[in-house]
CSV table of C-alpha atoms in Angstrom, one decimal:
chain,number,residue,atom,x,y,z
A,83,UNK,CA,-8.8,-45.5,19.0
A,84,UNK,CA,-11.9,-47.4,20.1
A,85,UNK,CA,-9.8,-50.5,20.8
A,86,UNK,CA,-8.2,-48.7,23.7
A,87,UNK,CA,-11.4,-48.9,25.7
A,88,UNK,CA,-12.5,-52.2,27.3
A,89,UNK,CA,-15.9,-53.1,28.7
A,90,UNK,CA,-15.7,-53.2,32.6
A,91,UNK,CA,-18.1,-55.7,34.4
A,92,UNK,CA,-20.6,-54.5,37.0
A,93,UNK,CA,-21.1,-56.2,40.3
A,94,UNK,CA,-23.7,-58.4,38.6
A,95,UNK,CA,-21.1,-59.4,35.9
A,96,UNK,CA,-22.6,-57.0,33.3
A,97,UNK,CA,-21.4,-53.7,31.9
A,98,UNK,CA,-23.0,-50.7,33.6
A,99,UNK,CA,-25.3,-49.0,31.1
A,100,UNK,CA,-24.6,-45.5,32.6
A,101,UNK,CA,-20.8,-46.1,32.4
A,102,UNK,CA,-21.1,-47.3,28.7
A,103,UNK,CA,-23.1,-44.2,27.7
A,104,UNK,CA,-20.5,-42.0,29.5
A,105,UNK,CA,-17.6,-43.6,27.6
A,106,UNK,CA,-19.4,-43.2,24.3
A,107,UNK,CA,-20.1,-39.6,25.0
A,108,UNK,CA,-16.5,-39.0,26.0
A,109,UNK,CA,-15.3,-40.8,22.8
A,110,UNK,CA,-17.7,-38.8,20.6
A,111,UNK,CA,-16.5,-35.5,22.2
A,112,UNK,CA,-12.9,-36.4,21.6
A,113,UNK,CA,-13.6,-37.2,18.0
A,114,UNK,CA,-15.6,-34.1,17.5
A,115,UNK,CA,-13.0,-32.0,19.1
A,116,UNK,CA,-10.3,-33.4,16.8
A,117,UNK,CA,-12.5,-32.6,13.8
A,118,UNK,CA,-13.2,-29.0,14.7
A,119,UNK,CA,-9.6,-28.3,15.6
A,120,UNK,CA,-8.3,-29.4,12.3
A,121,UNK,CA,-7.8,-26.5,9.9
A,122,UNK,CA,-7.7,-26.7,6.1
A,123,UNK,CA,-5.4,-24.5,4.0
A,124,UNK,CA,-7.9,-23.4,1.4
A,125,UNK,CA,-5.8,-20.8,-0.5
A,126,UNK,CA,-2.3,-19.4,-0.9
A,127,UNK,CA,-0.7,-16.3,-2.5
A,128,UNK,CA,2.8,-15.0,-2.9
A,129,UNK,CA,3.6,-11.3,-3.0
A,130,UNK,CA,7.0,-9.9,-3.9
A,131,UNK,CA,8.1,-6.5,-2.4
A,132,UNK,CA,11.4,-4.7,-2.8
A,133,UNK,CA,13.0,-6.2,0.2
A,134,UNK,CA,10.9,-9.2,1.1
A,135,UNK,CA,8.6,-12.0,-0.1
A,136,UNK,CA,5.3,-12.7,1.6
A,137,UNK,CA,3.6,-16.1,1.5
A,138,UNK,CA,-0.1,-16.0,2.7
A,139,UNK,CA,-2.0,-19.2,3.6
A,140,UNK,CA,-5.8,-18.9,3.9
A,141,UNK,CA,-7.3,-21.0,6.6
A,142,UNK,CA,-10.8,-22.1,7.6
A,143,UNK,CA,-9.9,-21.7,11.2
A,144,UNK,CA,-7.3,-20.6,13.7
A,145,UNK,CA,-4.1,-22.7,14.0
A,146,UNK,CA,-1.0,-23.2,16.0
A,147,UNK,CA,2.2,-23.2,14.1
A,148,UNK,CA,6.0,-23.1,14.4
A,149,UNK,CA,8.7,-22.1,12.0
A,150,UNK,CA,12.3,-23.3,11.7
A,151,UNK,CA,15.3,-22.3,9.5
A,152,UNK,CA,17.6,-25.0,8.3
A,153,UNK,CA,20.8,-25.0,6.2
A,154,UNK,CA,22.7,-27.3,3.8
A,155,UNK,CA,20.5,-26.8,1.8
A,156,UNK,CA,18.8,-23.6,2.9
A,157,UNK,CA,15.1,-24.1,3.7
A,158,UNK,CA,12.3,-23.0,5.9
A,159,UNK,CA,10.1,-25.6,7.7
A,160,UNK,CA,6.6,-24.6,8.8
A,161,UNK,CA,4.7,-27.0,11.0
A,162,UNK,CA,0.9,-26.5,11.4
A,163,UNK,CA,-0.8,-28.3,14.2
A,164,UNK,CA,-3.9,-30.2,13.0
A,165,UNK,CA,-3.4,-28.7,9.6
A,166,UNK,CA,-4.5,-30.1,6.3
A,167,UNK,CA,-4.1,-29.1,2.6
A,168,UNK,CA,-7.4,-28.8,0.9
A,169,UNK,CA,-6.0,-29.6,-2.5
A,170,UNK,CA,-2.5,-30.2,-3.9
A,171,UNK,CA,-2.9,-27.4,-6.4
A,172,UNK,CA,-3.2,-24.9,-3.5
A,173,UNK,CA,0.6,-24.7,-3.2
A,174,UNK,CA,1.7,-26.2,-6.6
A,175,UNK,CA,0.0,-23.4,-8.6
A,176,UNK,CA,2.0,-20.6,-6.9
A,177,UNK,CA,4.2,-18.5,-9.1
A,178,UNK,CA,7.6,-18.5,-7.4
A,179,UNK,CA,9.9,-17.2,-10.2
A,180,UNK,CA,10.3,-13.7,-8.7
A,181,UNK,CA,10.7,-15.0,-5.1
A,182,UNK,CA,13.6,-16.6,-3.2
A,183,UNK,CA,11.5,-19.8,-2.9
A,184,UNK,CA,12.7,-22.5,-5.3
A,185,UNK,CA,10.2,-25.2,-4.4
A,186,UNK,CA,7.4,-25.9,-1.9
A,187,UNK,CA,7.0,-29.4,-0.4
A,188,UNK,CA,4.5,-30.7,2.1
A,189,UNK,CA,3.8,-33.9,4.1
A,190,UNK,CA,1.9,-35.2,7.1
A,191,UNK,CA,3.7,-35.0,10.4
A,192,UNK,CA,2.8,-37.2,13.4
A,193,UNK,CA,-0.4,-38.2,11.6
A,194,UNK,CA,-2.4,-35.1,12.6
A,195,UNK,CA,-0.1,-32.2,11.7
A,196,UNK,CA,1.0,-30.7,8.4
A,197,UNK,CA,4.7,-29.9,7.5
A,198,UNK,CA,5.4,-27.4,4.7
A,199,UNK,CA,9.0,-27.0,3.5
A,200,UNK,CA,10.1,-24.0,1.5
A,201,UNK,CA,13.3,-24.8,-0.4
A,202,UNK,CA,15.2,-21.6,-1.0
A,203,UNK,CA,17.4,-20.1,-3.8
A,204,UNK,CA,19.1,-17.7,-1.3
A,205,UNK,CA,19.3,-17.0,2.4
A,206,UNK,CA,16.4,-15.1,4.0
A,207,UNK,CA,15.3,-14.0,7.4
A,208,UNK,CA,11.8,-15.5,8.1
A,209,UNK,CA,9.0,-14.1,10.3
A,210,UNK,CA,5.5,-15.4,10.7
A,211,UNK,CA,2.3,-14.3,12.4
A,212,UNK,CA,-1.4,-15.0,12.3
A,213,UNK,CA,-4.2,-12.7,11.3
A,214,UNK,CA,-7.7,-13.3,12.6
A,215,UNK,CA,-10.7,-13.5,10.2
A,216,UNK,CA,-12.0,-10.1,9.4
A,217,UNK,CA,-15.2,-9.6,7.5
A,218,UNK,CA,-15.0,-11.6,4.3
A,219,UNK,CA,-11.3,-12.4,4.9
A,220,UNK,CA,-10.5,-15.8,6.4
A,221,UNK,CA,-7.9,-16.6,9.1
A,222,UNK,CA,-4.5,-16.2,7.6
A,223,UNK,CA,-1.0,-17.4,8.3
A,224,UNK,CA,1.5,-14.9,7.0
A,225,UNK,CA,5.1,-15.8,6.4
A,226,UNK,CA,7.5,-13.0,5.5
A,227,UNK,CA,10.9,-13.8,4.0
A,228,UNK,CA,13.2,-10.8,4.3
A,229,UNK,CA,16.2,-10.6,1.9
A,230,UNK,CA,19.5,-10.8,3.8
A,231,UNK,CA,21.5,-7.5,3.8
A,232,UNK,CA,20.1,-4.9,1.5
A,233,UNK,CA,19.0,-7.4,-1.1
A,234,UNK,CA,18.9,-6.8,-4.9
A,235,UNK,CA,15.7,-4.7,-4.7
A,236,UNK,CA,16.5,-2.8,-1.5
A,237,UNK,CA,15.6,0.8,-1.4
A,238,UNK,CA,18.6,3.2,-1.4
A,239,UNK,CA,18.5,6.7,-0.1
A,240,UNK,CA,19.2,9.2,-2.9
A,241,UNK,CA,20.2,12.8,-2.7
A,242,UNK,CA,19.7,14.0,-6.2
A,243,UNK,CA,21.5,17.2,-7.2
A,244,UNK,CA,21.7,19.3,-10.4
A,245,UNK,CA,25.0,20.1,-12.0
A,246,UNK,CA,24.4,23.7,-10.8
A,247,UNK,CA,24.7,22.4,-7.2
A,248,UNK,CA,21.0,23.0,-6.6
A,249,UNK,CA,19.0,19.9,-5.4
A,250,UNK,CA,15.9,18.3,-6.7
A,251,UNK,CA,12.6,18.6,-4.8
A,252,UNK,CA,11.8,15.0,-3.7
A,253,UNK,CA,8.1,14.1,-4.1
A,254,UNK,CA,7.1,10.8,-2.3
A,255,UNK,CA,4.1,9.3,-4.1
A,256,UNK,CA,2.2,6.7,-2.1
A,257,UNK,CA,-0.2,4.4,-3.9
A,258,UNK,CA,-2.6,3.2,-1.2
A,259,UNK,CA,-3.3,-0.5,-0.3
A,260,UNK,CA,-1.7,-3.3,-2.5
A,261,UNK,CA,-1.0,-7.0,-2.1
A,262,UNK,CA,-3.3,-8.6,0.4
A,263,UNK,CA,-5.3,-5.4,0.7
A,264,UNK,CA,-7.2,-4.6,-2.5
A,265,UNK,CA,-8.7,-1.4,-1.0
A,266,UNK,CA,-12.1,-0.5,-2.2
A,267,UNK,CA,-13.9,-2.6,-4.8
A,268,UNK,CA,-15.8,-1.2,-7.7
A,269,UNK,CA,-18.1,-2.6,-10.4
A,270,UNK,CA,-16.7,-5.4,-12.6
A,271,UNK,CA,-14.1,-6.3,-10.0
A,272,UNK,CA,-12.3,-2.9,-10.3
A,273,UNK,CA,-9.8,-2.7,-7.4
A,274,UNK,CA,-8.6,0.5,-5.8
A,275,UNK,CA,-5.0,-0.8,-5.4
A,276,UNK,CA,-4.6,-1.1,-9.2
A,277,UNK,CA,-6.2,2.2,-10.0
A,278,UNK,CA,-4.2,4.3,-7.6
A,279,UNK,CA,-0.9,2.6,-8.6
A,280,UNK,CA,-1.6,3.5,-12.2
A,281,UNK,CA,-2.3,7.2,-11.2
A,282,UNK,CA,0.9,7.2,-9.1
A,283,UNK,CA,3.0,6.0,-12.0
A,284,UNK,CA,1.5,8.6,-14.3
A,285,UNK,CA,2.4,11.3,-11.7
A,286,UNK,CA,5.9,9.9,-11.4
A,287,UNK,CA,6.3,10.1,-15.2
A,288,UNK,CA,5.2,13.8,-15.2
A,289,UNK,CA,7.6,14.8,-12.4
A,290,UNK,CA,10.5,13.0,-14.1
A,291,UNK,CA,10.1,15.1,-17.2
A,292,UNK,CA,10.2,18.4,-15.2
A,293,UNK,CA,13.7,19.6,-14.1
A,294,UNK,CA,14.0,20.2,-10.4
A,295,UNK,CA,11.9,17.2,-9.2
A,296,UNK,CA,12.7,13.7,-8.2
A,297,UNK,CA,9.7,11.4,-7.7
A,298,UNK,CA,9.8,8.4,-5.4
A,299,UNK,CA,7.2,5.7,-5.3
A,300,UNK,CA,6.7,4.0,-1.9
A,301,UNK,CA,5.5,0.9,-3.8
A,302,UNK,CA,6.1,0.1,-7.4
A,303,UNK,CA,4.1,-3.1,-7.6
A,304,UNK,CA,1.3,-5.2,-6.2
A,305,UNK,CA,2.4,-5.7,-2.6
A,306,UNK,CA,1.4,-4.3,0.8
A,307,UNK,CA,3.3,-1.8,2.9
A,308,UNK,CA,2.3,-0.9,6.5
A,309,UNK,CA,0.7,2.5,7.1
A,310,UNK,CA,3.6,3.5,9.4
A,311,UNK,CA,6.2,2.3,7.0
A,312,UNK,CA,5.0,4.5,4.1
A,313,UNK,CA,5.9,7.9,5.6
A,314,UNK,CA,9.1,6.3,7.0
A,315,UNK,CA,10.2,5.4,3.5
A,316,UNK,CA,9.5,9.0,2.4
A,317,UNK,CA,11.5,10.3,5.3
A,318,UNK,CA,14.4,8.0,4.3
A,319,UNK,CA,14.4,9.6,0.9
A,320,UNK,CA,14.4,13.0,2.6
A,321,UNK,CA,11.2,13.8,0.8
A,322,UNK,CA,9.9,17.4,0.6
A,323,UNK,CA,6.3,16.3,0.3
A,324,UNK,CA,4.3,13.0,0.8
A,325,UNK,CA,1.2,12.4,-1.3
A,326,UNK,CA,-0.9,9.3,-0.6
A,327,UNK,CA,-3.3,8.4,-3.5
A,328,UNK,CA,-6.6,6.6,-2.9
A,329,UNK,CA,-10.1,6.1,-4.3
A,330,UNK,CA,-13.2,6.5,-2.0
A,331,UNK,CA,-15.9,3.9,-1.4
A,332,UNK,CA,-19.1,4.4,0.5
A,333,UNK,CA,-22.2,2.4,1.3
A,334,UNK,CA,-24.3,4.6,-0.9
A,335,UNK,CA,-23.3,4.2,-4.5
A,336,UNK,CA,-24.6,7.7,-5.3
A,337,UNK,CA,-21.7,9.3,-3.3
A,338,UNK,CA,-19.3,11.0,-5.6
A,339,UNK,CA,-16.5,13.6,-6.0
A,340,UNK,CA,-12.8,13.9,-5.5
A,341,UNK,CA,-11.3,15.3,-2.3
A,342,UNK,CA,-8.0,16.1,-0.5
A,343,UNK,CA,-7.2,15.6,3.2
A,344,UNK,CA,-4.6,16.7,5.6
A,345,UNK,CA,-3.9,15.2,9.1
A,346,UNK,CA,-6.1,16.3,12.0
A,347,UNK,CA,-4.8,16.0,15.5
A,348,UNK,CA,-8.3,16.5,16.8
A,349,UNK,CA,-11.6,15.7,15.3
A,350,UNK,CA,-12.5,15.2,11.7
A,351,UNK,CA,-13.8,18.1,9.5
A,352,UNK,CA,-16.9,16.1,8.4
A,353,UNK,CA,-18.7,12.8,8.9
A,354,UNK,CA,-17.4,11.6,5.6
A,355,UNK,CA,-13.8,12.5,6.5
A,356,UNK,CA,-14.2,10.5,9.8
A,357,UNK,CA,-15.7,7.5,7.9
A,358,UNK,CA,-12.9,7.5,5.3
A,359,UNK,CA,-10.2,7.8,7.9
A,360,UNK,CA,-11.6,4.9,9.8
A,361,UNK,CA,-11.8,2.8,6.6
A,362,UNK,CA,-8.3,3.6,5.5
A,363,UNK,CA,-6.8,3.1,8.9
A,364,UNK,CA,-8.0,-0.5,8.9
A,365,UNK,CA,-5.6,-1.3,6.0
A,366,UNK,CA,-3.0,-2.9,8.3
A,367,UNK,CA,-5.6,-5.4,9.5
A,368,UNK,CA,-6.3,-6.4,5.9
A,369,UNK,CA,-2.9,-6.0,4.4
A,370,UNK,CA,-1.2,-8.0,7.2
A,371,UNK,CA,0.9,-6.1,9.8
A,372,UNK,CA,2.0,-7.6,13.1
A,373,UNK,CA,2.4,-5.7,16.3
A,374,UNK,CA,6.1,-6.0,16.0
A,375,UNK,CA,6.0,-3.5,13.1
A,376,UNK,CA,4.7,-0.8,15.4
A,377,UNK,CA,8.1,-0.3,17.0
A,378,UNK,CA,9.3,1.2,13.6
A,379,UNK,CA,6.5,3.8,13.8
A,380,UNK,CA,7.6,5.1,17.2
A,381,UNK,CA,9.8,7.9,15.9
A,382,UNK,CA,7.0,9.2,13.6
A,383,UNK,CA,4.5,9.2,16.5
A,384,UNK,CA,6.9,11.1,18.8
A,385,UNK,CA,7.2,13.8,16.1
A,386,UNK,CA,3.5,14.6,16.3
A,387,UNK,CA,4.2,17.6,18.6
A,388,UNK,CA,5.8,19.5,15.7
A,389,UNK,CA,2.9,19.0,13.3
A,390,UNK,CA,1.6,22.6,13.4
A,391,UNK,CA,4.0,24.1,10.8
A,392,UNK,CA,3.6,21.2,8.4
A,393,UNK,CA,-0.1,21.2,8.7
A,394,UNK,CA,-0.1,24.7,7.3
A,395,UNK,CA,2.1,23.6,4.4
A,396,UNK,CA,-0.1,20.5,3.9
A,397,UNK,CA,-3.2,22.7,3.7
A,398,UNK,CA,-1.6,25.1,1.2
A,399,UNK,CA,-0.4,22.3,-1.2
A,400,UNK,CA,-3.6,20.5,-0.7
A,401,UNK,CA,-5.6,23.5,-1.8
A,402,UNK,CA,-3.5,23.8,-4.9
A,403,UNK,CA,-4.0,20.2,-5.8
A,404,UNK,CA,-7.8,20.4,-5.0
A,405,UNK,CA,-8.1,23.5,-7.2
A,406,UNK,CA,-6.5,21.7,-10.2
A,407,UNK,CA,-8.5,18.5,-9.6
A,408,UNK,CA,-11.7,20.6,-9.9
A,409,UNK,CA,-10.9,21.1,-13.6
A,410,UNK,CA,-10.9,17.3,-14.1
A,411,UNK,CA,-13.5,15.9,-11.7
A,412,UNK,CA,-16.5,16.9,-9.6
A,413,UNK,CA,-15.2,17.8,-6.1
A,414,UNK,CA,-16.8,16.2,-3.1
A,415,UNK,CA,-15.7,19.3,-1.1
A,416,UNK,CA,-14.1,22.5,-2.3
A,417,UNK,CA,-12.0,22.7,0.8
A,418,UNK,CA,-9.2,20.6,2.2
A,419,UNK,CA,-10.6,18.2,4.8
A,420,UNK,CA,-9.0,17.0,8.0
A,421,UNK,CA,-9.1,13.6,9.6
A,422,UNK,CA,-6.9,11.2,11.6
A,423,UNK,CA,-5.4,9.3,8.7
A,424,UNK,CA,-2.6,7.1,10.1
A,425,UNK,CA,-0.6,7.3,6.9
A,426,UNK,CA,-0.2,11.1,7.2
A,427,UNK,CA,1.4,11.0,10.6
A,428,UNK,CA,4.8,12.3,9.5
A,429,UNK,CA,5.5,15.6,11.4
A,430,UNK,CA,8.6,16.6,9.4
A,431,UNK,CA,7.0,16.2,5.9
A,432,UNK,CA,4.0,18.1,4.5
A,433,UNK,CA,1.6,15.3,3.8
A,434,UNK,CA,-1.8,15.1,2.0
A,435,UNK,CA,-4.1,12.2,1.1
A,436,UNK,CA,-5.8,12.5,-2.3
A,437,UNK,CA,-9.1,10.7,-2.9
A,438,UNK,CA,-9.4,10.6,-6.7
A,439,UNK,CA,-13.1,9.7,-6.7
A,440,UNK,CA,-15.7,7.2,-5.5
A,441,UNK,CA,-14.8,3.8,-6.9
A,442,UNK,CA,-18.2,2.6,-5.5
A,443,UNK,CA,-20.0,5.0,-7.8
A,444,UNK,CA,-20.6,3.3,-11.2
A,445,UNK,CA,-20.1,6.6,-13.1
A,446,UNK,CA,-16.8,7.5,-11.5
A,447,UNK,CA,-15.6,3.9,-11.5
A,448,UNK,CA,-15.9,3.8,-15.3
A,449,UNK,CA,-13.7,6.9,-15.5
A,450,UNK,CA,-11.2,5.7,-13.0
A,451,UNK,CA,-10.5,2.5,-14.9
A,452,UNK,CA,-9.5,4.3,-18.1
A,453,UNK,CA,-5.9,5.3,-18.9
A,454,UNK,CA,-6.9,8.7,-20.2
A,455,UNK,CA,-8.7,9.7,-16.9
A,456,UNK,CA,-5.8,8.4,-14.8
A,457,UNK,CA,-3.5,10.6,-16.8
A,458,UNK,CA,-5.8,13.6,-16.3
A,459,UNK,CA,-6.0,13.0,-12.6
A,460,UNK,CA,-2.2,12.6,-12.3
A,461,UNK,CA,-1.7,15.9,-14.3
A,462,UNK,CA,-4.0,17.8,-12.0
A,463,UNK,CA,-2.1,16.5,-8.9
A,464,UNK,CA,1.2,17.4,-10.6
A,465,UNK,CA,0.0,20.9,-11.5
A,466,UNK,CA,-1.1,21.5,-7.9
A,467,UNK,CA,2.2,20.3,-6.5
A,468,UNK,CA,4.3,22.3,-9.0
A,469,UNK,CA,2.1,25.4,-8.4
A,470,UNK,CA,2.8,25.1,-4.6
A,471,UNK,CA,6.6,24.7,-5.0
A,472,UNK,CA,6.8,27.5,-7.6
A,473,UNK,CA,5.4,29.8,-4.9
A,474,UNK,CA,7.2,28.1,-1.8
A,475,UNK,CA,10.4,26.5,-3.1
A,476,UNK,CA,12.6,24.7,-0.5
A,477,UNK,CA,15.9,26.5,0.1
A,478,UNK,CA,18.7,25.1,-2.0
A,479,UNK,CA,16.4,23.6,-4.6
A,480,UNK,CA,16.8,24.3,-8.4
A,481,UNK,CA,13.3,25.9,-8.4
A,482,UNK,CA,14.4,28.2,-5.6
A,483,UNK,CA,17.5,29.1,-7.6
A,484,UNK,CA,15.5,29.7,-10.8
A,485,UNK,CA,13.1,31.9,-8.9
A,486,UNK,CA,15.9,34.0,-7.4
A,487,UNK,CA,17.3,34.4,-10.9
A,488,UNK,CA,14.1,35.9,-12.1
A,489,UNK,CA,13.1,33.1,-14.5
A,490,UNK,CA,12.0,29.4,-14.3
A,491,UNK,CA,12.2,26.4,-16.6
A,492,UNK,CA,9.1,24.3,-17.6
A,493,UNK,CA,8.8,21.2,-19.7
A,494,UNK,CA,5.6,20.9,-21.7
A,495,UNK,CA,3.4,17.9,-21.0
A,496,UNK,CA,0.5,16.4,-22.9
A,497,UNK,CA,-2.5,18.8,-22.8
A,498,UNK,CA,-0.6,22.0,-22.2
A,499,UNK,CA,-1.3,25.2,-24.1
A,500,UNK,CA,0.5,28.5,-24.1
A,501,UNK,CA,-2.4,30.3,-22.6
A,502,UNK,CA,-2.8,27.8,-19.8
A,503,UNK,CA,1.0,27.9,-18.9
A,504,UNK,CA,0.9,31.7,-19.0
A,505,UNK,CA,-2.1,31.8,-16.7
A,506,UNK,CA,-0.5,29.3,-14.4
A,507,UNK,CA,2.7,31.3,-13.9
A,508,UNK,CA,0.9,34.7,-14.0
A,509,UNK,CA,2.7,36.0,-17.1
A,510,UNK,CA,1.3,37.3,-20.4
A,511,UNK,CA,1.3,35.1,-23.5
A,512,UNK,CA,3.3,37.7,-25.2
A,513,UNK,CA,6.1,37.6,-22.6
A,514,UNK,CA,6.1,33.9,-22.7
A,515,UNK,CA,6.4,33.8,-26.5
A,516,UNK,CA,9.1,36.4,-26.5
A,517,UNK,CA,11.2,34.6,-23.9
A,518,UNK,CA,11.1,31.4,-26.0
A,519,UNK,CA,11.2,32.9,-29.5
A,520,UNK,CA,7.8,31.5,-30.4
A,521,UNK,CA,5.9,33.2,-33.2
A,522,UNK,CA,2.7,31.2,-33.3
A,523,UNK,CA,0.8,29.3,-30.6
A,524,UNK,CA,2.1,25.8,-31.2
A,525,UNK,CA,4.2,24.0,-28.5
A,526,UNK,CA,5.2,20.3,-28.4
A,527,UNK,CA,5.4,17.8,-25.6
A,528,UNK,CA,8.8,17.7,-24.1
A,529,UNK,CA,9.7,21.3,-25.2
A,530,UNK,CA,11.6,23.3,-22.5
A,531,UNK,CA,10.2,26.7,-21.9
A,532,UNK,CA,11.7,29.6,-20.0
A,533,UNK,CA,9.1,31.3,-17.8
A,534,UNK,CA,9.9,35.0,-17.4
A,535,UNK,CA,9.6,36.7,-14.1
A,536,UNK,CA,6.0,38.0,-13.6
């Protein structure tokens, strides 16, 4: 580089000192500019979702990149301008077995650039975008590889029906955060995304055991789904209710208590509700959603005008859930709160957001990490949902048919007692025993009980 510059003589036959200094300054500036524009890839992760695979590259600065699809063999080529790989293990240590990526290769391109080649096992549709540094998160290059067609793990719409012709009530269970977005962080590296997924799966298991319900998880593993996509998935399943499960965090570790929220089209019901909504609504910035995804949310946003009826239903089911959670945890508020949670913007589905506790509170965090407490919390949510639908069953559902017939069916779950079931359905223990030919007070998990009309 320096050899390109030659000393020019002055009128006196010597190099001009001023010109020499200017050249040195210019050369130094060029060298420094080259250094600061180079960006290292300092980390990488792979996330597998039902219909796509996400490759995330952590960078120590913004980059320019291009992406190209090639065939024979199938591969994706990613060129990063002035890019460098911090260490070889950054890419070689990635677990690719569940992804469509067979192998990752890399090499220098045109001396200054980095070329990364993704050798593929199957055809995919790639998309890439950049995320700016945000808080503790670095700049990131996100590469999404979408399965062609429906893919092996593609979600299929189901319309479950009983043999009687009555349909199941579809409960969409949304475990918040996931993948790139860990959610709130608690003591000893406890992550909200893992806690809420565990509770969601416990709730799913309870609903599966109860005739008349079909649970649907918006995410089944550790990957991120955009805030607008979550209610859209529930809508595709023709869900009767949407429940988004979270765990609070606050700057003050003393903050505690579980709570339930519904969507507010105006202001928030409290300062805490406003704070939580603002925190949760930033998930797309952390989890990685490009502006192109917002087109898919348009239909949901246009439905906001019809929110009034479903807000009433959301409040009713939220109150039932909150009441049952009060038997398991301290409540932050005894009333359903309201705030502008983006994930609740589905006008055609009653929707609630359940905050299971403050993961930033050491005492509540220690409970939330245990399987037993996760089951208790799931059961409280389940009992609230079931209590609501027993009172307001959707037309054509099995529960509506049972209610019209004067009796209901209930499957015993862990922790149930005859007295609790009788109280829940507003019948006497004697009537409950008589309807099921029970002489004592013993019942077993999985036992089917007939609930007589009250």
